[in-house]
């Protein structure tokens, strides 16, 4: 057998039928994660065809996108104020009960963002295939799982068959060497990678993040990296499991126990790519050369170092592809890139050549499936301790799960946030996409630790700049875009 990559090992182990020139492969799915937004249509299809969920035990449901984050609406007697959100919550409760699916409902102590709770339960494990009707399912690739987002129709396919039709992606090595400097985080690293690859440079590929920098990251940090793989167009992002992975999973509620644990670790160790495995594409990143990163446009590929200036045109952006977002070549690509670039700057109220440092801000959001874990909150607390949020700035901090919330409160982080003047909430997706009413007003500038800065993502007319938790906290304190290194 020829040398294989991590991806190829996991894919082959789950291939029920190999693809042909005329048909995609049939891939078995180990874990199907669902939430209230992309599952209702799929359940309706099952009802119309009188079909059950084929493997309910391999399906796990939570509520994350739509639920409110205000305590009185979650645990009090105040009704959910957003009617569409309330309907989605009720519908998932009904569907889960009808089809026999385990659900973490609004008041469940295990509830949270789907890509936060599955790892902390130990449900996410190396070598698995994992799908969810959500773009950032690639988060679970941090464990050496092949994990990717699917559409509502595909959610129905997995419900009915526990399989999925898929074309086999190509492989793309992201080789990262060097030590991240103080104040530079994995969020800055993944933003720099997206800036280099472009928002469609990973289309048709699965990324594998490799190198000494990646091996030195914690699991929370690895999840941040894999989470944003989709923002470079990749089908998924993966990191080979190692001792860091095993230490994280050991004693998690749904991890194997005893002899089963020993056998699982032996299997997981064998997943690492073979030394001579060949990738279809690769890039090299010098982590030591990076500074804190910040987006300036309307996709994550429009990104610069925080001390840099906004490019004057698409040709001088990190990549023309990052500005246009489609694969084109020649004069047509350049013209399209310039149009998208100019439109993005117009929406953001920026001009080419401007510095971002020192620009006033209105809202800061710390949370999401990208940066809503305990280590992210600890980073923010380093900046906020003993300081106050600047007058006129709203700082919203939303933990990624109820477990993270309890841990942050027990560690005194929540009190640091409250003392600083932040709004500390219950868990959920919240302002990442604003489905639950946590939104940014039109024209306001939002410094956000989330994963997307599309037009209207955080509210109609909202202007989003993606950053790390350190940069977000520093900017909240100063009331303007701030290099976090100045406050460390």
Short mmCIF file of C-alpha atoms in Angstrom, two decimals:
data_model
loop_
_atom_site.label_atom_id
_atom_site.label_comp_id
_atom_site.label_asym_id
_atom_site.label_seq_id
_atom_site.Cartn_x
_atom_site.Cartn_y
_atom_site.Cartn_z
CA UNK A 1 0.00 0.00 0.00
CA UNK A 2 1.43 3.44 -0.89
CA UNK A 3 2.07 5.97 1.91
CA UNK A 4 -1.12 7.70 3.02
CA UNK A 5 -2.00 11.01 4.64
CA UNK A 6 -4.16 11.33 7.76
CA UNK A 7 -7.13 12.24 5.56
CA UNK A 8 -6.66 9.27 3.26
CA UNK A 9 -6.56 6.86 6.20
CA UNK A 10 -9.82 8.17 7.66
CA UNK A 11 -11.56 8.39 4.27
CA UNK A 12 -10.63 4.82 3.29
CA UNK A 13 -11.84 3.43 6.62
CA UNK A 14 -15.29 4.91 6.02
CA UNK A 15 -15.70 4.31 2.30
CA UNK A 16 -18.73 2.03 1.83
CA UNK A 17 -18.49 2.35 -1.96
CA UNK A 18 -15.65 4.04 -3.80
CA UNK A 19 -16.41 6.85 -6.20
CA UNK A 20 -16.37 6.35 -9.95
CA UNK A 21 -16.24 8.79 -12.83
CA UNK A 22 -20.04 8.85 -12.78
CA UNK A 23 -20.89 8.50 -9.09
CA UNK A 24 -19.61 9.91 -5.80
CA UNK A 25 -18.40 7.71 -3.00
CA UNK A 26 -20.73 6.47 -0.29
CA UNK A 27 -19.20 7.49 3.04
CA UNK A 28 -20.28 6.13 6.43
CA UNK A 29 -20.85 8.78 9.12
CA UNK A 30 -19.87 8.04 12.72
CA UNK A 31 -21.41 11.10 14.40
CA UNK A 32 -24.19 13.39 13.23
CA UNK A 33 -24.48 16.64 15.18
CA UNK A 34 -27.65 18.68 14.73
CA UNK A 35 -29.14 21.96 15.91
CA UNK A 36 -32.39 23.84 15.55
CA UNK A 37 -31.72 25.77 12.32
CA UNK A 38 -30.79 23.26 9.62
CA UNK A 39 -32.63 20.16 10.87
CA UNK A 40 -36.38 20.99 10.64
CA UNK A 41 -36.57 20.52 6.85
CA UNK A 42 -34.80 17.18 7.09
CA UNK A 43 -37.18 15.91 9.76
CA UNK A 44 -40.10 16.94 7.56
CA UNK A 45 -38.71 14.80 4.74
CA UNK A 46 -38.49 11.80 7.07
CA UNK A 47 -42.12 12.26 8.05
CA UNK A 48 -43.27 12.57 4.45
CA UNK A 49 -41.55 9.28 3.60
CA UNK A 50 -42.46 7.50 6.84
CA UNK A 51 -38.78 6.91 7.60
CA UNK A 52 -37.09 6.66 11.02
CA UNK A 53 -33.68 8.05 11.89
CA UNK A 54 -31.49 5.07 11.04
CA UNK A 55 -28.96 5.43 13.89
CA UNK A 56 -30.39 7.68 16.63
CA UNK A 57 -27.52 6.71 18.96
CA UNK A 58 -25.07 8.32 16.51
CA UNK A 59 -27.03 11.57 16.45
CA UNK A 60 -26.67 14.33 19.04
CA UNK A 61 -28.80 17.49 19.17
CA UNK A 62 -28.30 20.81 20.90
CA UNK A 63 -29.71 24.33 20.72
CA UNK A 64 -27.20 27.02 19.89
CA UNK A 65 -27.92 29.39 16.99
CA UNK A 66 -31.30 30.77 18.03
CA UNK A 67 -31.56 30.54 21.84
CA UNK A 68 -31.30 33.79 23.76
CA UNK A 69 -28.24 34.43 25.91
CA UNK A 70 -30.04 36.51 28.52
CA UNK A 71 -30.45 34.52 31.73
CA UNK A 72 -34.05 35.57 32.31
CA UNK A 73 -35.07 34.15 28.93
CA UNK A 74 -33.19 30.88 29.49
CA UNK A 75 -33.80 30.13 33.17
CA UNK A 76 -36.44 32.67 34.15
CA UNK A 77 -40.05 33.05 33.14
CA UNK A 78 -39.41 35.63 30.44
CA UNK A 79 -40.42 34.27 27.02
CA UNK A 80 -37.96 34.16 24.12
CA UNK A 81 -38.35 37.57 22.51
CA UNK A 82 -37.47 36.60 18.92
CA UNK A 83 -40.48 34.72 17.61
CA UNK A 84 -38.60 32.83 14.88
CA UNK A 85 -36.07 31.65 17.46
CA UNK A 86 -38.80 30.46 19.82
CA UNK A 87 -40.41 28.47 17.01
CA UNK A 88 -37.13 26.78 16.09
CA UNK A 89 -36.49 25.82 19.72
CA UNK A 90 -39.97 24.31 20.08
CA UNK A 91 -39.68 22.44 16.78
CA UNK A 92 -36.38 20.79 17.72
CA UNK A 93 -37.86 19.70 21.05
CA UNK A 94 -40.73 18.09 19.16
CA UNK A 95 -38.56 16.48 16.50
CA UNK A 96 -36.06 15.04 18.97
CA UNK A 97 -38.81 13.49 21.07
CA UNK A 98 -40.59 12.05 18.04
CA UNK A 99 -37.50 10.49 16.46
CA UNK A 100 -35.74 9.38 19.66
CA UNK A 101 -32.73 11.67 19.46
CA UNK A 102 -30.77 12.84 22.49
CA UNK A 103 -31.26 16.59 22.93
CA UNK A 104 -29.58 19.11 25.20
CA UNK A 105 -32.45 21.51 25.65
CA UNK A 106 -32.43 25.13 26.77
CA UNK A 107 -31.87 24.40 30.45
CA UNK A 108 -29.60 21.38 30.11
CA UNK A 109 -26.26 21.84 31.91
CA UNK A 110 -24.51 20.25 28.90
CA UNK A 111 -25.97 22.63 26.31
CA UNK A 112 -23.86 24.96 24.23
CA UNK A 113 -22.55 25.56 20.74
CA UNK A 114 -22.49 22.22 18.94
CA UNK A 115 -18.77 22.49 18.08
CA UNK A 116 -17.89 23.23 21.69
CA UNK A 117 -19.99 20.64 23.51
CA UNK A 118 -19.15 17.57 21.43
CA UNK A 119 -15.40 17.80 22.14
CA UNK A 120 -15.88 18.59 25.83
CA UNK A 121 -18.12 15.51 26.14
CA UNK A 122 -15.58 13.30 24.40
CA UNK A 123 -18.14 12.50 21.69
CA UNK A 124 -15.66 13.85 19.11
CA UNK A 125 -12.84 11.34 18.70
CA UNK A 126 -9.89 10.74 16.35
CA UNK A 127 -10.56 8.86 13.14
CA UNK A 128 -14.28 9.60 13.10
CA UNK A 129 -16.34 11.01 10.28
CA UNK A 130 -18.48 13.82 11.69
CA UNK A 131 -21.06 15.99 9.93
CA UNK A 132 -23.39 18.79 10.95
CA UNK A 133 -25.60 21.25 9.14
CA UNK A 134 -23.14 24.02 9.96
CA UNK A 135 -20.15 25.41 8.07
CA UNK A 136 -17.74 25.26 11.00
CA UNK A 137 -17.98 21.52 11.61
CA UNK A 138 -14.33 21.44 10.53
CA UNK A 139 -13.59 22.36 14.18
CA UNK A 140 -13.61 18.65 15.06
CA UNK A 141 -10.74 18.02 12.65
CA UNK A 142 -8.49 19.21 15.48
CA UNK A 143 -8.86 15.68 16.88
CA UNK A 144 -7.90 13.91 13.66
CA UNK A 145 -11.53 13.46 12.64
CA UNK A 146 -12.80 14.10 9.11
CA UNK A 147 -15.49 16.66 9.88
CA UNK A 148 -17.38 18.96 7.55
CA UNK A 149 -20.60 20.90 7.16
CA UNK A 150 -23.54 19.67 5.10
CA UNK A 151 -26.78 21.17 3.79
CA UNK A 152 -30.31 20.45 4.97
CA UNK A 153 -30.92 17.92 2.20
CA UNK A 154 -27.78 16.04 3.20
CA UNK A 155 -28.88 16.17 6.85
CA UNK A 156 -31.92 14.20 5.69
CA UNK A 157 -29.72 11.70 3.85
CA UNK A 158 -27.68 11.03 6.98
CA UNK A 159 -30.83 10.73 9.10
CA UNK A 160 -32.20 8.09 6.74
CA UNK A 161 -29.06 6.12 5.86
CA UNK A 162 -26.19 7.12 8.21
CA UNK A 163 -24.24 7.62 4.96
CA UNK A 164 -23.43 10.46 2.63
CA UNK A 165 -22.58 10.83 -1.05
CA UNK A 166 -19.24 12.62 -1.41
CA UNK A 167 -16.57 13.27 -4.01
CA UNK A 168 -13.13 12.61 -2.57
CA UNK A 169 -11.26 15.88 -1.94
CA UNK A 170 -7.57 16.42 -2.65
CA UNK A 171 -5.01 16.98 0.12
CA UNK A 172 -3.34 20.26 1.09
CA UNK A 173 -0.52 20.48 3.66
CA UNK A 174 -0.31 23.67 5.73
CA UNK A 175 3.21 23.47 7.21
CA UNK A 176 3.72 25.85 10.13
CA UNK A 177 7.07 26.25 11.86
CA UNK A 178 8.35 28.71 14.46
CA UNK A 179 7.09 30.04 17.77
CA UNK A 180 4.22 32.50 17.94
CA UNK A 181 5.37 35.76 19.53
CA UNK A 182 3.75 37.06 22.74
CA UNK A 183 0.38 38.61 21.89
CA UNK A 184 0.04 36.54 18.71
CA UNK A 185 -2.49 33.72 18.96
CA UNK A 186 -3.79 30.79 16.92
CA UNK A 187 -6.62 33.05 15.72
CA UNK A 188 -4.01 35.35 14.23
CA UNK A 189 -2.31 32.34 12.66
CA UNK A 190 -5.43 31.04 10.93
CA UNK A 191 -6.33 34.53 9.71
CA UNK A 192 -2.83 34.82 8.24
CA UNK A 193 -3.23 31.42 6.56
CA UNK A 194 -6.56 32.45 5.03
CA UNK A 195 -4.99 35.69 3.85
CA UNK A 196 -2.23 33.76 2.11
CA UNK A 197 -4.36 30.96 0.60
CA UNK A 198 -7.36 33.14 -0.26
CA UNK A 199 -11.02 32.48 0.44
CA UNK A 200 -11.31 29.94 -2.37
CA UNK A 201 -7.74 28.64 -2.45
CA UNK A 202 -8.71 25.56 -0.47
CA UNK A 203 -11.72 24.64 -2.63
CA UNK A 204 -11.68 20.92 -3.40
CA UNK A 205 -9.11 20.18 -0.70
CA UNK A 206 -8.88 19.00 2.89
CA UNK A 207 -6.25 20.92 4.84
CA UNK A 208 -3.86 19.13 7.14
CA UNK A 209 -2.15 21.48 9.59
CA UNK A 210 1.36 20.25 10.36
CA UNK A 211 4.66 21.33 11.86
CA UNK A 212 6.18 22.23 15.22
CA UNK A 213 3.87 25.22 15.75
CA UNK A 214 0.77 23.08 15.42
CA UNK A 215 2.17 20.33 17.63
CA UNK A 216 2.80 22.92 20.34
CA UNK A 217 -0.83 24.08 20.49
CA UNK A 218 -3.41 23.05 23.09
CA UNK A 219 -6.64 21.41 21.95
CA UNK A 220 -8.59 24.66 22.42
CA UNK A 221 -6.06 26.37 20.15
CA UNK A 222 -6.13 23.57 17.57
CA UNK A 223 -9.91 23.83 17.41
CA UNK A 224 -9.62 27.55 16.61
CA UNK A 225 -7.31 26.70 13.70
CA UNK A 226 -9.47 23.94 12.22
CA UNK A 227 -12.68 25.88 12.80
CA UNK A 228 -11.90 28.46 10.12
CA UNK A 229 -10.69 26.04 7.41
CA UNK A 230 -13.94 26.61 5.53
CA UNK A 231 -13.13 30.33 5.30
CA UNK A 232 -10.29 29.41 2.92
CA UNK A 233 -12.70 27.24 0.93
CA UNK A 234 -11.45 23.91 2.29
CA UNK A 235 -13.85 21.00 2.75
CA UNK A 236 -12.28 20.27 6.13
CA UNK A 237 -9.19 20.87 8.23
CA UNK A 238 -7.38 18.16 10.19
CA UNK A 239 -4.56 17.77 12.72
CA UNK A 240 -2.99 14.40 13.47
CA UNK A 241 -3.87 13.16 16.97
CA UNK A 242 -1.03 12.97 19.48
CA UNK A 243 -0.49 12.88 23.22
CA UNK A 244 -2.06 16.33 23.59
CA UNK A 245 -5.22 14.92 22.00
CA UNK A 246 -5.25 11.82 24.17
CA UNK A 247 -4.69 13.78 27.39
CA UNK A 248 -7.61 16.05 26.51
CA UNK A 249 -9.97 13.16 25.81
CA UNK A 250 -9.04 10.92 28.72
CA UNK A 251 -11.80 10.77 31.34
CA UNK A 252 -14.21 12.79 29.18
CA UNK A 253 -17.77 11.49 29.79
CA UNK A 254 -18.10 9.75 26.41
CA UNK A 255 -14.50 8.66 25.87
CA UNK A 256 -13.64 4.95 26.04
CA UNK A 257 -12.69 3.48 29.42
CA UNK A 258 -10.24 0.86 30.66
CA UNK A 259 -9.10 -1.65 28.03
CA UNK A 260 -11.28 0.09 25.45
CA UNK A 261 -9.29 3.28 26.07
CA UNK A 262 -5.97 1.52 25.55
CA UNK A 263 -7.22 -0.04 22.33
CA UNK A 264 -8.60 3.28 21.11
CA UNK A 265 -5.32 5.12 21.73
CA UNK A 266 -3.43 2.43 19.80
CA UNK A 267 -5.78 2.94 16.84
CA UNK A 268 -5.57 6.71 17.10
CA UNK A 269 -1.77 6.74 17.11
CA UNK A 270 -1.79 4.89 13.79
CA UNK A 271 -3.82 7.65 12.13
CA UNK A 272 -0.88 10.02 11.68
CA UNK A 273 0.14 10.37 8.07
CA UNK A 274 2.92 8.14 6.79
CA UNK A 275 6.31 9.92 6.57
CA UNK A 276 6.50 9.64 2.77
CA UNK A 277 2.85 10.54 2.08
CA UNK A 278 2.46 13.00 -0.77
CA UNK A 279 0.08 15.96 -0.69
CA UNK A 280 -1.58 17.48 -3.75
CA UNK A 281 -0.67 21.00 -2.60
CA UNK A 282 1.22 22.67 0.24
CA UNK A 283 2.29 26.01 1.68
CA UNK A 284 4.78 26.98 4.38
CA UNK A 285 4.04 29.51 7.12
CA UNK A 286 6.63 31.14 9.40
CA UNK A 287 4.73 31.58 12.65
CA UNK A 288 7.49 33.66 14.25
CA UNK A 289 7.05 36.39 11.62
CA UNK A 290 3.36 36.99 12.38
CA UNK A 291 1.79 39.84 14.34
CA UNK A 292 -1.80 40.18 15.58
CA UNK A 293 -4.12 40.11 12.56
CA UNK A 294 -7.31 42.00 11.77
CA UNK A 295 -9.75 41.93 8.85
CA UNK A 296 -10.64 45.14 7.02
CA UNK A 297 -13.19 43.95 4.43
CA UNK A 298 -16.16 41.66 4.02
CA UNK A 299 -14.55 38.24 3.91
CA UNK A 300 -11.93 36.68 6.20
CA UNK A 301 -9.29 36.74 3.45
CA UNK A 302 -9.24 40.54 3.51
CA UNK A 303 -6.83 40.64 6.40
CA UNK A 304 -3.65 42.45 7.42
CA UNK A 305 -1.29 42.67 10.37
CA UNK A 306 -2.64 45.09 12.92
CA UNK A 307 0.21 47.59 12.39
CA UNK A 308 -0.16 47.47 8.59
CA UNK A 309 -2.26 49.69 6.37
CA UNK A 310 -5.24 48.68 4.28
CA UNK A 311 -4.05 47.75 0.75
CA UNK A 312 -4.69 50.32 -1.96
CA UNK A 313 -6.22 47.80 -4.33
CA UNK A 314 -6.93 44.10 -4.71
CA UNK A 315 -3.61 43.44 -6.42
CA UNK A 316 -1.80 44.54 -3.26
CA UNK A 317 -4.07 42.61 -0.89
CA UNK A 318 -2.81 39.41 0.74
CA UNK A 319 -4.10 37.63 -2.36
CA UNK A 320 -6.31 38.71 -5.22
CA UNK A 321 -8.36 35.59 -4.59
CA UNK A 322 -9.02 36.78 -1.05
CA UNK A 323 -10.62 39.89 -2.47
CA UNK A 324 -12.67 38.36 -5.27
CA UNK A 325 -13.56 35.07 -3.62
CA UNK A 326 -13.74 33.08 -6.87
CA UNK A 327 -11.21 31.25 -8.99
CA UNK A 328 -10.44 33.36 -12.05
CA UNK A 329 -7.32 34.22 -14.00
CA UNK A 330 -5.88 37.08 -16.00
CA UNK A 331 -7.48 40.44 -16.65
CA UNK A 332 -10.98 39.22 -15.80
CA UNK A 333 -9.83 38.14 -12.36
CA UNK A 334 -8.07 41.45 -11.72
CA UNK A 335 -11.14 43.45 -12.74
CA UNK A 336 -13.49 41.31 -10.65
CA UNK A 337 -11.15 41.54 -7.67
CA UNK A 338 -11.05 45.31 -7.87
CA UNK A 339 -14.85 45.54 -7.98
CA UNK A 340 -15.26 43.32 -4.92
CA UNK A 341 -12.40 45.07 -3.13
CA UNK A 342 -13.85 48.56 -3.71
CA UNK A 343 -17.34 47.42 -2.72
CA UNK A 344 -16.03 45.89 0.50
CA UNK A 345 -14.14 49.03 1.50
CA UNK A 346 -17.21 51.12 0.70
CA UNK A 347 -19.35 48.95 2.96
CA UNK A 348 -16.79 49.16 5.75
CA UNK A 349 -16.29 52.90 5.37
CA UNK A 350 -12.56 52.48 4.83
CA UNK A 351 -10.11 53.66 2.18
CA UNK A 352 -7.00 52.06 0.76
CA UNK A 353 -3.82 53.13 2.51
CA UNK A 354 -5.52 53.83 5.85
CA UNK A 355 -4.14 52.54 9.13
CA UNK A 356 -6.55 50.51 11.26
CA UNK A 357 -4.85 51.16 14.57
CA UNK A 358 -6.64 53.85 16.52
CA UNK A 359 -9.94 53.71 14.64
CA UNK A 360 -12.87 54.07 17.05
CA UNK A 361 -15.17 51.11 17.66
CA UNK A 362 -18.67 50.62 19.03
CA UNK A 363 -19.12 46.97 19.96
CA UNK A 364 -16.83 44.11 20.99
CA UNK A 365 -17.95 40.47 20.89
CA UNK A 366 -15.94 37.70 22.55
CA UNK A 367 -17.35 34.22 21.94
CA UNK A 368 -18.44 31.83 19.13
CA UNK A 369 -17.35 28.32 18.16
CA UNK A 370 -14.03 29.87 17.12
CA UNK A 371 -13.12 31.65 20.36
CA UNK A 372 -15.68 30.83 23.04
CA UNK A 373 -13.70 28.25 25.01
CA UNK A 374 -12.14 28.60 28.45
CA UNK A 375 -8.64 29.44 27.17
CA UNK A 376 -10.12 32.20 25.01
CA UNK A 377 -11.84 33.71 28.04
CA UNK A 378 -8.67 33.40 30.08
CA UNK A 379 -6.82 35.37 27.39
CA UNK A 380 -9.44 38.12 27.46
CA UNK A 381 -9.29 38.26 31.24
CA UNK A 382 -5.53 38.89 31.13
CA UNK A 383 -6.26 42.19 29.41
CA UNK A 384 -9.47 43.12 31.23
CA UNK A 385 -8.32 42.46 34.80
CA UNK A 386 -8.14 45.74 36.69
CA UNK A 387 -9.30 47.74 33.66
CA UNK A 388 -12.60 49.18 32.46
CA UNK A 389 -14.38 49.01 29.14
CA UNK A 390 -14.08 52.39 27.42
CA UNK A 391 -17.09 54.74 27.66
CA UNK A 392 -19.51 54.26 24.79
CA UNK A 393 -18.29 50.75 23.97
CA UNK A 394 -20.45 47.66 24.50
CA UNK A 395 -18.53 44.49 25.39
CA UNK A 396 -20.53 41.27 25.10
CA UNK A 397 -18.89 38.04 26.33
CA UNK A 398 -20.71 34.80 25.57
CA UNK A 399 -19.23 31.42 26.63
CA UNK A 400 -19.32 28.59 24.12
CA UNK A 401 -21.13 26.22 26.48
CA UNK A 402 -22.74 26.07 29.90
CA UNK A 403 -19.74 24.04 31.05
CA UNK A 404 -17.38 26.81 29.94
CA UNK A 405 -19.63 29.31 31.72
CA UNK A 406 -19.46 27.39 34.99
CA UNK A 407 -15.69 26.98 34.72
CA UNK A 408 -15.20 30.67 33.96
CA UNK A 409 -17.31 31.63 36.97
CA UNK A 410 -15.50 29.19 39.25
CA UNK A 411 -12.13 30.59 38.12
CA UNK A 412 -13.18 34.17 38.79
CA UNK A 413 -13.09 35.17 35.12
CA UNK A 414 -16.75 36.15 34.99
CA UNK A 415 -16.23 38.55 37.91
CA UNK A 416 -13.28 40.14 36.09
CA UNK A 417 -15.51 40.66 33.08
CA UNK A 418 -18.34 42.15 35.12
CA UNK A 419 -15.99 44.42 37.06
CA UNK A 420 -14.65 45.69 33.75
CA UNK A 421 -18.16 46.56 32.60
CA UNK A 422 -18.76 43.65 30.22
CA UNK A 423 -22.12 41.98 29.65
CA UNK A 424 -21.67 38.33 30.73
CA UNK A 425 -24.24 35.96 29.22
CA UNK A 426 -25.46 32.37 28.93
CA UNK A 427 -23.94 30.22 26.19
CA UNK A 428 -24.81 30.26 22.50
CA UNK A 429 -23.79 31.44 19.05
CA UNK A 430 -25.10 34.89 19.89
CA UNK A 431 -23.61 37.84 18.02
CA UNK A 432 -21.59 35.66 15.67
CA UNK A 433 -24.62 35.71 13.39
CA UNK A 434 -27.30 37.54 15.38
CA UNK A 435 -30.16 35.06 14.91
CA UNK A 436 -31.19 35.38 18.55
CA UNK A 437 -31.43 39.16 18.67
CA UNK A 438 -27.84 39.83 19.76
CA UNK A 439 -26.97 42.17 16.91
CA UNK A 440 -24.85 45.17 15.95
CA UNK A 441 -26.61 48.30 14.71
CA UNK A 442 -26.22 49.53 11.14
CA UNK A 443 -23.01 51.50 10.63
CA UNK A 444 -21.47 50.42 13.91
CA UNK A 445 -17.99 48.88 14.06
CA UNK A 446 -17.81 45.51 15.78
CA UNK A 447 -14.53 43.95 16.89
CA UNK A 448 -15.39 40.26 16.94
CA UNK A 449 -13.67 36.97 17.80
CA UNK A 450 -16.08 35.09 15.52
CA UNK A 451 -15.31 33.62 12.09
CA UNK A 452 -17.16 35.61 9.43
CA UNK A 453 -17.25 39.30 8.54
CA UNK A 454 -19.72 39.15 5.68
CA UNK A 455 -22.04 42.08 4.98
CA UNK A 456 -24.87 42.01 7.52
CA UNK A 457 -23.50 38.97 9.34
CA UNK A 458 -23.88 40.56 12.79
CA UNK A 459 -26.85 42.73 11.85
CA UNK A 460 -28.07 44.73 8.88
CA UNK A 461 -25.38 47.26 8.00
CA UNK A 462 -23.05 46.05 10.78
CA UNK A 463 -19.32 46.40 10.09
CA UNK A 464 -17.34 43.45 11.47
CA UNK A 465 -13.58 43.20 12.03
CA UNK A 466 -12.32 39.73 12.99
CA UNK A 467 -9.61 39.49 15.66
CA UNK A 468 -8.29 37.35 18.51
CA UNK A 469 -9.65 37.50 22.09
CA UNK A 470 -6.54 39.48 23.12
CA UNK A 471 -7.10 42.12 20.43
CA UNK A 472 -10.81 42.24 21.20
CA UNK A 473 -10.27 42.83 24.91
CA UNK A 474 -7.56 45.44 24.31
CA UNK A 475 -9.78 47.31 21.86
CA UNK A 476 -12.70 47.25 24.30
CA UNK A 477 -10.56 48.88 26.99
CA UNK A 478 -9.13 51.55 24.71
CA UNK A 479 -12.33 52.20 22.75
CA UNK A 480 -10.42 51.88 19.48
CA UNK A 481 -8.56 49.28 17.45
CA UNK A 482 -5.60 48.41 19.66
CA UNK A 483 -2.52 46.22 19.37
CA UNK A 484 -2.88 43.88 22.38
CA UNK A 485 0.88 43.75 22.82
CA UNK A 486 0.73 47.30 24.18
CA UNK A 487 -1.34 46.10 27.16
CA UNK A 488 0.39 42.82 27.98
#
